[in-house]
Amino acid sequence: MSGNDQDELELFRLMLEQSARAVVFTGAGISTESGIPDFRGPQGLWTKGGKSTNFDEWLASDEVRQRAWARRFTGDRVMEGAEPNKGHLAVAKLVVDGKVSAIITQNIDNLHQDSGVPAEKVIELHGNSSYAKCLTCQTRYEMADLEEQFKRIAHIDPCSRCGGIVKTATISFGQAMPLDEMERAQEHTLACDLFIVLGSSLVVYPAAGFPELAKRTGAKLVIVNDQETPLDPVADLVINRKIGPTMSFVVGIN
Ligand code: NAD
C-alpha cells in the first residue's frame, strides 16, 4: 500500500469517527466479492453483453413471464448460494455500533440482512429477489414453493387469493419505484452528516439522486468504487479500491 493509499484510508477513518450519523448506500459492487456479478464493472453482466427484461414486456406476455421463471429455476443460481463478504460485515458493524442509521441499497440479494443487519435498517430501493409477491394484493410467495410448482407443471399460476400476477419481489426496469422506501431513503439522507457510497456506478436514477441530495444538503460524500463515477468530482473523498479490504481496514475488523 502506498503512502497516498494509506492517507486516504486514514482520512476515511477520521471522517467516520467525526460523523454523528452516517448513511451507507450500496450497489452491485459490494456483492462481487461474494461471487455475484455486477452489471457495469469490468466483469459485469452488461459489460459482457447481457440484458434485462423490461417490466412492460414481462407484464404483457405470459410466455415472457414463464421464460423468466424458467431462467430463475434452471439458470445460473449464483445469488442464492452467496454469503456476505467482509464489506457487508464491516457495514453491519457500523449499523450495530449505531454509527450508520440505515443502509440504502440497490441490491436485491438480501446479503445485508444475511450479514446480521436488522431488516428495518435496510432500505431496498429495487426490492428483493429471495421471495415473490402478487402484484395486485401483495401476498407473499416463497421461492421454494414456486420452484416446486414450476417443476411440477412448468408454469407459475396466478395468485391463489386474487388471481393477480405473481412476480419476484424486485423492481424491474420500467416498474414504479416503491414509495415507502423512497421516502425513508430521503429522510435518512437528509438527516445524515456523512453519506458513503460502496460499489455503485451511480448511473441508475432515481437511486443515484440520493448521494447528490446528501451532498447538496451539507453532508460529506465518500465514494468507494474501483471505477470512476459521475459524482467523483463533487465527492469529499474518492477511494478507487476494493470494498472488502477497504471497509475492513477502516472499520477495524479482520
Ligand atoms: P453497477 O453494476 O452499475 O456498478 C457496480 C460498480 O461497482 C462498478 O462501477 C464496479 O466497477 C464497482 N465494483 C464492482 N466490484 C467492486 C469491488 N469489489 N470493489 C469496489 N468496486 C467494485 O451496479 P449498480 O450501480 O448497483 O446498478 C446496477 C443495478 O443492478 C442495481 O439496480 C441493482 O439492483 C442491480 N444488480 C444487483 C445485484 C445484486 O443484488 N448483487 C447484482 C447485479 C445487478
PDB file of N, CA and C in Angstrom, residues 108-190:
ATOM      1  N   ILE A 108     -30.502  -6.606  -4.592  1.00  0.00           N
ATOM      2  CA  ILE A 108     -31.705  -7.433  -4.419  1.00  0.00           C
ATOM      3  C   ILE A 108     -31.324  -8.774  -3.805  1.00  0.00           C
ATOM      4  N   ASP A 109     -30.082  -8.870  -3.280  1.00  0.00           N
ATOM      5  CA  ASP A 109     -29.535 -10.187  -2.927  1.00  0.00           C
ATOM      6  C   ASP A 109     -29.691 -10.579  -1.458  1.00  0.00           C
ATOM      7  N   ASN A 110     -30.258  -9.690  -0.634  1.00  0.00           N
ATOM      8  CA  ASN A 110     -30.518  -9.986   0.788  1.00  0.00           C
ATOM      9  C   ASN A 110     -29.246 -10.124   1.641  1.00  0.00           C
ATOM     10  N   LEU A 111     -28.071  -9.770   1.078  1.00  0.00           N
ATOM     11  CA  LEU A 111     -26.833 -10.048   1.821  1.00  0.00           C
ATOM     12  C   LEU A 111     -26.610  -9.101   3.003  1.00  0.00           C
ATOM     13  N   HIS A 112     -27.210  -7.910   2.987  1.00  0.00           N
ATOM     14  CA  HIS A 112     -27.096  -7.060   4.187  1.00  0.00           C
ATOM     15  C   HIS A 112     -27.849  -7.708   5.351  1.00  0.00           C
ATOM     16  N   GLN A 113     -29.044  -8.214   5.088  1.00  0.00           N
ATOM     17  CA  GLN A 113     -29.801  -8.886   6.155  1.00  0.00           C
ATOM     18  C   GLN A 113     -29.037 -10.149   6.581  1.00  0.00           C
ATOM     19  N   ASP A 114     -28.473 -10.885   5.613  1.00  0.00           N
ATOM     20  CA  ASP A 114     -27.738 -12.115   5.958  1.00  0.00           C
ATOM     21  C   ASP A 114     -26.497 -11.810   6.795  1.00  0.00           C
ATOM     22  N   SER A 115     -25.995 -10.579   6.719  1.00  0.00           N
ATOM     23  CA  SER A 115     -24.792 -10.247   7.497  1.00  0.00           C
ATOM     24  C   SER A 115     -25.160  -9.795   8.913  1.00  0.00           C
ATOM     25  N   GLY A 116     -26.450  -9.837   9.257  1.00  0.00           N
ATOM     26  CA  GLY A 116     -26.853  -9.533  10.632  1.00  0.00           C
ATOM     27  C   GLY A 116     -27.481  -8.168  10.827  1.00  0.00           C
ATOM     28  N   VAL A 117     -27.706  -7.435   9.734  1.00  0.00           N
ATOM     29  CA  VAL A 117     -28.357  -6.116   9.874  1.00  0.00           C
ATOM     30  C   VAL A 117     -29.870  -6.343   9.990  1.00  0.00           C
ATOM     31  N   PRO A 118     -30.523  -5.742  11.003  1.00  0.00           N
ATOM     32  CA  PRO A 118     -31.971  -5.901  11.107  1.00  0.00           C
ATOM     33  C   PRO A 118     -32.670  -5.387   9.847  1.00  0.00           C
ATOM     34  N   ALA A 119     -33.702  -6.119   9.405  1.00  0.00           N
ATOM     35  CA  ALA A 119     -34.364  -5.796   8.126  1.00  0.00           C
ATOM     36  C   ALA A 119     -34.837  -4.344   8.077  1.00  0.00           C
ATOM     37  N   GLU A 120     -35.263  -3.794   9.243  1.00  0.00           N
ATOM     38  CA  GLU A 120     -35.805  -2.420   9.197  1.00  0.00           C
ATOM     39  C   GLU A 120     -34.720  -1.368   8.956  1.00  0.00           C
ATOM     40  N   LYS A 121     -33.455  -1.769   9.042  1.00  0.00           N
ATOM     41  CA  LYS A 121     -32.358  -0.818   8.757  1.00  0.00           C
ATOM     42  C   LYS A 121     -31.902  -0.883   7.298  1.00  0.00           C
ATOM     43  N   VAL A 122     -32.485  -1.822   6.527  1.00  0.00           N
ATOM     44  CA  VAL A 122     -32.090  -1.969   5.124  1.00  0.00           C
ATOM     45  C   VAL A 122     -33.226  -1.450   4.235  1.00  0.00           C
ATOM     46  N   ILE A 123     -32.946  -0.394   3.493  1.00  0.00           N
ATOM     47  CA  ILE A 123     -33.965   0.174   2.602  1.00  0.00           C
ATOM     48  C   ILE A 123     -33.662  -0.319   1.190  1.00  0.00           C
ATOM     49  N   GLU A 124     -34.520  -1.198   0.697  1.00  0.00           N
ATOM     50  CA  GLU A 124     -34.269  -1.840  -0.600  1.00  0.00           C
ATOM     51  C   GLU A 124     -34.986  -1.073  -1.709  1.00  0.00           C
ATOM     52  N   LEU A 125     -34.233  -0.262  -2.456  1.00  0.00           N
ATOM     53  CA  LEU A 125     -34.857   0.560  -3.496  1.00  0.00           C
ATOM     54  C   LEU A 125     -35.340  -0.279  -4.675  1.00  0.00           C
ATOM     55  N   HIS A 126     -34.650  -1.395  -4.915  1.00  0.00           N
ATOM     56  CA  HIS A 126     -35.003  -2.223  -6.078  1.00  0.00           C
ATOM     57  C   HIS A 126     -35.564  -3.577  -5.674  1.00  0.00           C
ATOM     58  N   GLY A 127     -36.035  -3.668  -4.429  1.00  0.00           N
ATOM     59  CA  GLY A 127     -36.709  -4.896  -3.999  1.00  0.00           C
ATOM     60  C   GLY A 127     -35.750  -5.998  -3.584  1.00  0.00           C
ATOM     61  N   ASN A 128     -36.281  -7.241  -3.610  1.00  0.00           N
ATOM     62  CA  ASN A 128     -35.538  -8.386  -3.073  1.00  0.00           C
ATOM     63  C   ASN A 128     -35.895  -9.607  -3.915  1.00  0.00           C
ATOM     64  N   SER A 129     -34.867 -10.334  -4.365  1.00  0.00           N
ATOM     65  CA  SER A 129     -35.148 -11.463  -5.265  1.00  0.00           C
ATOM     66  C   SER A 129     -35.291 -12.785  -4.523  1.00  0.00           C
ATOM     67  N   SER A 130     -35.247 -12.753  -3.185  1.00  0.00           N
ATOM     68  CA  SER A 130     -35.283 -14.033  -2.463  1.00  0.00           C
ATOM     69  C   SER A 130     -36.721 -14.502  -2.184  1.00  0.00           C
ATOM     70  N   TYR A 131     -37.720 -13.686  -2.550  1.00  0.00           N
ATOM     71  CA  TYR A 131     -39.113 -14.126  -2.446  1.00  0.00           C
ATOM     72  C   TYR A 131     -39.923 -13.454  -3.570  1.00  0.00           C
ATOM     73  N   ALA A 132     -41.225 -13.765  -3.635  1.00  0.00           N
ATOM     74  CA  ALA A 132     -42.066 -13.191  -4.696  1.00  0.00           C
ATOM     75  C   ALA A 132     -43.321 -12.582  -4.071  1.00  0.00           C
ATOM     76  N   LYS A 133     -44.035 -11.765  -4.870  1.00  0.00           N
ATOM     77  CA  LYS A 133     -45.256 -11.130  -4.359  1.00  0.00           C
ATOM     78  C   LYS A 133     -46.288 -11.070  -5.474  1.00  0.00           C
ATOM     79  N   CYS A 134     -47.574 -11.070  -5.078  1.00  0.00           N
ATOM     80  CA  CYS A 134     -48.629 -10.794  -6.053  1.00  0.00           C
ATOM     81  C   CYS A 134     -48.599  -9.289  -6.343  1.00  0.00           C
ATOM     82  N   LEU A 135     -48.608  -8.931  -7.613  1.00  0.00           N
ATOM     83  CA  LEU A 135     -48.543  -7.501  -7.967  1.00  0.00           C
ATOM     84  C   LEU A 135     -49.806  -6.753  -7.566  1.00  0.00           C
ATOM     85  N   THR A 136     -50.936  -7.494  -7.388  1.00  0.00           N
ATOM     86  CA  THR A 136     -52.199  -6.820  -7.061  1.00  0.00           C
ATOM     87  C   THR A 136     -52.425  -6.731  -5.558  1.00  0.00           C
ATOM     88  N   CYS A 137     -52.390  -7.900  -4.855  1.00  0.00           N
ATOM     89  CA  CYS A 137     -52.762  -7.867  -3.434  1.00  0.00           C
ATOM     90  C   CYS A 137     -51.541  -7.993  -2.504  1.00  0.00           C
ATOM     91  N   GLN A 138     -50.356  -8.097  -3.081  1.00  0.00           N
ATOM     92  CA  GLN A 138     -49.088  -8.111  -2.318  1.00  0.00           C
ATOM     93  C   GLN A 138     -48.879  -9.387  -1.481  1.00  0.00           C
ATOM     94  N   THR A 139     -49.712 -10.420  -1.666  1.00  0.00           N
ATOM     95  CA  THR A 139     -49.475 -11.683  -0.935  1.00  0.00           C
ATOM     96  C   THR A 139     -48.067 -12.183  -1.242  1.00  0.00           C
ATOM     97  N   ARG A 140     -47.385 -12.607  -0.166  1.00  0.00           N
ATOM     98  CA  ARG A 140     -46.007 -13.055  -0.340  1.00  0.00           C
ATOM     99  C   ARG A 140     -45.964 -14.546  -0.699  1.00  0.00           C
ATOM    100  N   TYR A 141     -45.085 -14.907  -1.628  1.00  0.00           N
ATOM    101  CA  TYR A 141     -44.868 -16.306  -2.008  1.00  0.00           C
ATOM    102  C   TYR A 141     -43.404 -16.654  -1.805  1.00  0.00           C
ATOM    103  N   GLU A 142     -43.145 -17.833  -1.217  1.00  0.00           N
ATOM    104  CA  GLU A 142     -41.758 -18.256  -1.008  1.00  0.00           C
ATOM    105  C   GLU A 142     -41.226 -18.918  -2.276  1.00  0.00           C
ATOM    106  N   MET A 143     -39.953 -18.653  -2.581  1.00  0.00           N
ATOM    107  CA  MET A 143     -39.358 -19.181  -3.813  1.00  0.00           C
ATOM    108  C   MET A 143     -39.383 -20.706  -3.852  1.00  0.00           C
ATOM    109  N   ALA A 144     -39.166 -21.360  -2.708  1.00  0.00           N
ATOM    110  CA  ALA A 144     -39.119 -22.831  -2.693  1.00  0.00           C
ATOM    111  C   ALA A 144     -40.472 -23.401  -3.138  1.00  0.00           C
ATOM    112  N   ASP A 145     -41.578 -22.771  -2.713  1.00  0.00           N
ATOM    113  CA  ASP A 145     -42.908 -23.255  -3.110  1.00  0.00           C
ATOM    114  C   ASP A 145     -43.132 -23.025  -4.605  1.00  0.00           C
ATOM    115  N   LEU A 146     -42.689 -21.858  -5.091  1.00  0.00           N
ATOM    116  CA  LEU A 146     -42.882 -21.567  -6.521  1.00  0.00           C
ATOM    117  C   LEU A 146     -42.032 -22.511  -7.372  1.00  0.00           C
ATOM    118  N   GLU A 147     -40.829 -22.799  -6.890  1.00  0.00           N
ATOM    119  CA  GLU A 147     -39.958 -23.701  -7.648  1.00  0.00           C
ATOM    120  C   GLU A 147     -40.577 -25.091  -7.731  1.00  0.00           C
ATOM    121  N   GLU A 148     -41.152 -25.513  -6.627  1.00  0.00           N
ATOM    122  CA  GLU A 148     -41.799 -26.841  -6.600  1.00  0.00           C
ATOM    123  C   GLU A 148     -42.944 -26.857  -7.621  1.00  0.00           C
ATOM    124  N   GLN A 149     -43.739 -25.772  -7.654  1.00  0.00           N
ATOM    125  CA  GLN A 149     -44.846 -25.685  -8.617  1.00  0.00           C
ATOM    126  C   GLN A 149     -44.313 -25.692 -10.057  1.00  0.00           C
ATOM    127  N   PHE A 150     -43.241 -24.910 -10.288  1.00  0.00           N
ATOM    128  CA  PHE A 150     -42.708 -24.814 -11.653  1.00  0.00           C
ATOM    129  C   PHE A 150     -42.180 -26.169 -12.123  1.00  0.00           C
ATOM    130  N   LYS A 151     -41.553 -26.903 -11.210  1.00  0.00           N
ATOM    131  CA  LYS A 151     -41.006 -28.218 -11.595  1.00  0.00           C
ATOM    132  C   LYS A 151     -42.144 -29.190 -11.887  1.00  0.00           C
ATOM    133  N   ARG A 152     -43.261 -29.015 -11.205  1.00  0.00           N
ATOM    134  CA  ARG A 152     -44.413 -29.920 -11.356  1.00  0.00           C
ATOM    135  C   ARG A 152     -45.189 -29.622 -12.634  1.00  0.00           C
ATOM    136  N   ILE A 153     -45.488 -28.329 -12.902  1.00  0.00           N
ATOM    137  CA  ILE A 153     -46.402 -28.024 -14.025  1.00  0.00           C
ATOM    138  C   ILE A 153     -45.788 -27.066 -15.061  1.00  0.00           C
ATOM    139  N   ALA A 154     -44.483 -26.782 -14.902  1.00  0.00           N
ATOM    140  CA  ALA A 154     -43.777 -25.897 -15.851  1.00  0.00           C
ATOM    141  C   ALA A 154     -44.489 -24.551 -16.032  1.00  0.00           C
ATOM    142  N   HIS A 155     -45.062 -24.043 -14.952  1.00  0.00           N
ATOM    143  CA  HIS A 155     -45.818 -22.796 -15.040  1.00  0.00           C
ATOM    144  C   HIS A 155     -45.952 -22.221 -13.635  1.00  0.00           C
ATOM    145  N   ILE A 156     -45.972 -20.882 -13.511  1.00  0.00           N
ATOM    146  CA  ILE A 156     -46.309 -20.268 -12.221  1.00  0.00           C
ATOM    147  C   ILE A 156     -47.717 -19.716 -12.335  1.00  0.00           C
ATOM    148  N   ASP A 157     -48.591 -20.217 -11.483  1.00  0.00           N
ATOM    149  CA  ASP A 157     -50.005 -19.837 -11.520  1.00  0.00           C
ATOM    150  C   ASP A 157     -50.212 -18.409 -11.031  1.00  0.00           C
ATOM    151  N   PRO A 158     -51.368 -17.821 -11.392  1.00  0.00           N
ATOM    152  CA  PRO A 158     -51.722 -16.525 -10.803  1.00  0.00           C
ATOM    153  C   PRO A 158     -51.920 -16.656  -9.294  1.00  0.00           C
ATOM    154  N   CYS A 159     -52.019 -15.537  -8.625  1.00  0.00           N
ATOM    155  CA  CYS A 159     -52.175 -15.510  -7.166  1.00  0.00           C
ATOM    156  C   CYS A 159     -53.408 -16.319  -6.740  1.00  0.00           C
ATOM    157  N   SER A 160     -53.231 -17.184  -5.735  1.00  0.00           N
ATOM    158  CA  SER A 160     -54.342 -18.051  -5.311  1.00  0.00           C
ATOM    159  C   SER A 160     -55.411 -17.238  -4.574  1.00  0.00           C
ATOM    160  N   ARG A 161     -55.040 -16.037  -4.107  1.00  0.00           N
ATOM    161  CA  ARG A 161     -56.004 -15.221  -3.374  1.00  0.00           C
ATOM    162  C   ARG A 161     -56.828 -14.325  -4.309  1.00  0.00           C
ATOM    163  N   CYS A 162     -56.168 -13.640  -5.255  1.00  0.00           N
ATOM    164  CA  CYS A 162     -56.908 -12.640  -6.050  1.00  0.00           C
ATOM    165  C   CYS A 162     -56.771 -12.833  -7.555  1.00  0.00           C
ATOM    166  N   GLY A 163     -55.942 -13.807  -7.993  1.00  0.00           N
ATOM    167  CA  GLY A 163     -55.798 -14.021  -9.440  1.00  0.00           C
ATOM    168  C   GLY A 163     -54.798 -13.080 -10.103  1.00  0.00           C
ATOM    169  N   GLY A 164     -54.120 -12.246  -9.288  1.00  0.00           N
ATOM    170  CA  GLY A 164     -53.130 -11.303  -9.848  1.00  0.00           C
ATOM    171  C   GLY A 164     -51.866 -12.027 -10.322  1.00  0.00           C
ATOM    172  N   ILE A 165     -50.985 -11.263 -10.936  1.00  0.00           N
ATOM    173  CA  ILE A 165     -49.735 -11.842 -11.453  1.00  0.00           C
ATOM    174  C   ILE A 165     -48.697 -11.901 -10.329  1.00  0.00           C
ATOM    175  N   VAL A 166     -48.043 -13.073 -10.209  1.00  0.00           N
ATOM    176  CA  VAL A 166     -47.011 -13.236  -9.175  1.00  0.00           C
ATOM    177  C   VAL A 166     -45.651 -12.917  -9.785  1.00  0.00           C
ATOM    178  N   LYS A 167     -44.872 -12.091  -9.071  1.00  0.00           N
ATOM    179  CA  LYS A 167     -43.568 -11.653  -9.597  1.00  0.00           C
ATOM    180  C   LYS A 167     -42.515 -11.668  -8.495  1.00  0.00           C
ATOM    181  N   THR A 168     -41.309 -12.029  -8.841  1.00  0.00           N
ATOM    182  CA  THR A 168     -40.198 -11.861  -7.901  1.00  0.00           C
ATOM    183  C   THR A 168     -40.286 -10.447  -7.314  1.00  0.00           C
ATOM    184  N   ALA A 169     -39.998 -10.307  -6.021  1.00  0.00           N
ATOM    185  CA  ALA A 169     -40.231  -9.021  -5.340  1.00  0.00           C
ATOM    186  C   ALA A 169     -39.148  -7.985  -5.648  1.00  0.00           C
ATOM    187  N   THR A 170     -38.747  -7.932  -6.914  1.00  0.00           N
ATOM    188  CA  THR A 170     -37.750  -6.939  -7.333  1.00  0.00           C
ATOM    189  C   THR A 170     -38.451  -5.835  -8.122  1.00  0.00           C
ATOM    190  N   ILE A 171     -37.787  -4.698  -8.224  1.00  0.00           N
ATOM    191  CA  ILE A 171     -38.303  -3.611  -9.066  1.00  0.00           C
ATOM    192  C   ILE A 171     -37.563  -3.714 -10.400  1.00  0.00           C
ATOM    193  N   SER A 172     -38.295  -4.058 -11.451  1.00  0.00           N
ATOM    194  CA  SER A 172     -37.656  -4.237 -12.764  1.00  0.00           C
ATOM    195  C   SER A 172     -37.534  -2.904 -13.485  1.00  0.00           C
ATOM    196  N   PHE A 173     -36.723  -2.884 -14.538  1.00  0.00           N
ATOM    197  CA  PHE A 173     -36.625  -1.671 -15.354  1.00  0.00           C
ATOM    198  C   PHE A 173     -38.008  -1.356 -15.910  1.00  0.00           C
ATOM    199  N   GLY A 174     -38.448  -0.115 -15.739  1.00  0.00           N
ATOM    200  CA  GLY A 174     -39.762   0.279 -16.227  1.00  0.00           C
ATOM    201  C   GLY A 174     -40.843   0.183 -15.168  1.00  0.00           C
ATOM    202  N   GLN A 175     -40.546  -0.434 -14.018  1.00  0.00           N
ATOM    203  CA  GLN A 175     -41.539  -0.568 -12.941  1.00  0.00           C
ATOM    204  C   GLN A 175     -41.404   0.625 -11.987  1.00  0.00           C
ATOM    205  N   ALA A 176     -42.555   1.028 -11.379  1.00  0.00           N
ATOM    206  CA  ALA A 176     -42.518   2.197 -10.487  1.00  0.00           C
ATOM    207  C   ALA A 176     -41.663   1.914  -9.254  1.00  0.00           C
ATOM    208  N   MET A 177     -40.993   2.941  -8.752  1.00  0.00           N
ATOM    209  CA  MET A 177     -40.186   2.799  -7.543  1.00  0.00           C
ATOM    210  C   MET A 177     -41.108   2.643  -6.329  1.00  0.00           C
ATOM    211  N   PRO A 178     -40.681   1.911  -5.283  1.00  0.00           N
ATOM    212  CA  PRO A 178     -41.525   1.741  -4.104  1.00  0.00           C
ATOM    213  C   PRO A 178     -41.561   3.033  -3.280  1.00  0.00           C
ATOM    214  N   LEU A 179     -42.769   3.553  -3.043  1.00  0.00           N
ATOM    215  CA  LEU A 179     -42.921   4.884  -2.444  1.00  0.00           C
ATOM    216  C   LEU A 179     -42.378   4.960  -1.022  1.00  0.00           C
ATOM    217  N   ASP A 180     -42.734   3.959  -0.204  1.00  0.00           N
ATOM    218  CA  ASP A 180     -42.314   3.969   1.196  1.00  0.00           C
ATOM    219  C   ASP A 180     -40.779   3.968   1.295  1.00  0.00           C
ATOM    220  N   GLU A 181     -40.150   3.113   0.505  1.00  0.00           N
ATOM    221  CA  GLU A 181     -38.676   3.027   0.534  1.00  0.00           C
ATOM    222  C   GLU A 181     -38.054   4.341   0.060  1.00  0.00           C
ATOM    223  N   MET A 182     -38.631   4.944  -0.975  1.00  0.00           N
ATOM    224  CA  MET A 182     -38.092   6.214  -1.472  1.00  0.00           C
ATOM    225  C   MET A 182     -38.168   7.295  -0.392  1.00  0.00           C
ATOM    226  N   GLU A 183     -39.293   7.302   0.324  1.00  0.00           N
ATOM    227  CA  GLU A 183     -39.478   8.308   1.381  1.00  0.00           C
ATOM    228  C   GLU A 183     -38.504   8.097   2.533  1.00  0.00           C
ATOM    229  N   ARG A 184     -38.379   6.834   2.949  1.00  0.00           N
ATOM    230  CA  ARG A 184     -37.452   6.550   4.062  1.00  0.00           C
ATOM    231  C   ARG A 184     -36.013   6.859   3.656  1.00  0.00           C
ATOM    232  N   ALA A 185     -35.660   6.527   2.423  1.00  0.00           N
ATOM    233  CA  ALA A 185     -34.292   6.811   1.952  1.00  0.00           C
ATOM    234  C   ALA A 185     -34.038   8.316   1.978  1.00  0.00           C
ATOM    235  N   GLN A 186     -35.042   9.083   1.586  1.00  0.00           N
ATOM    236  CA  GLN A 186     -34.882  10.540   1.582  1.00  0.00           C
ATOM    237  C   GLN A 186     -34.714  11.073   3.009  1.00  0.00           C
ATOM    238  N   GLU A 187     -35.541  10.574   3.935  1.00  0.00           N
ATOM    239  CA  GLU A 187     -35.429  11.033   5.336  1.00  0.00           C
ATOM    240  C   GLU A 187     -34.029  10.772   5.891  1.00  0.00           C
ATOM    241  N   HIS A 188     -33.532   9.549   5.683  1.00  0.00           N
ATOM    242  CA  HIS A 188     -32.197   9.222   6.222  1.00  0.00           C
ATOM    243  C   HIS A 188     -31.110  10.051   5.534  1.00  0.00           C
ATOM    244  N   THR A 189     -31.279  10.277   4.239  1.00  0.00           N
ATOM    245  CA  THR A 189     -30.282  11.064   3.501  1.00  0.00           C
ATOM    246  C   THR A 189     -30.234  12.496   4.033  1.00  0.00           C
ATOM    247  N   LEU A 190     -31.417  13.074   4.262  1.00  0.00           N
ATOM    248  CA  LEU A 190     -31.459  14.468   4.734  1.00  0.00           C
ATOM    249  C   LEU A 190     -30.917  14.600   6.154  1.00  0.00           C
TER     250      LEU A 190
END
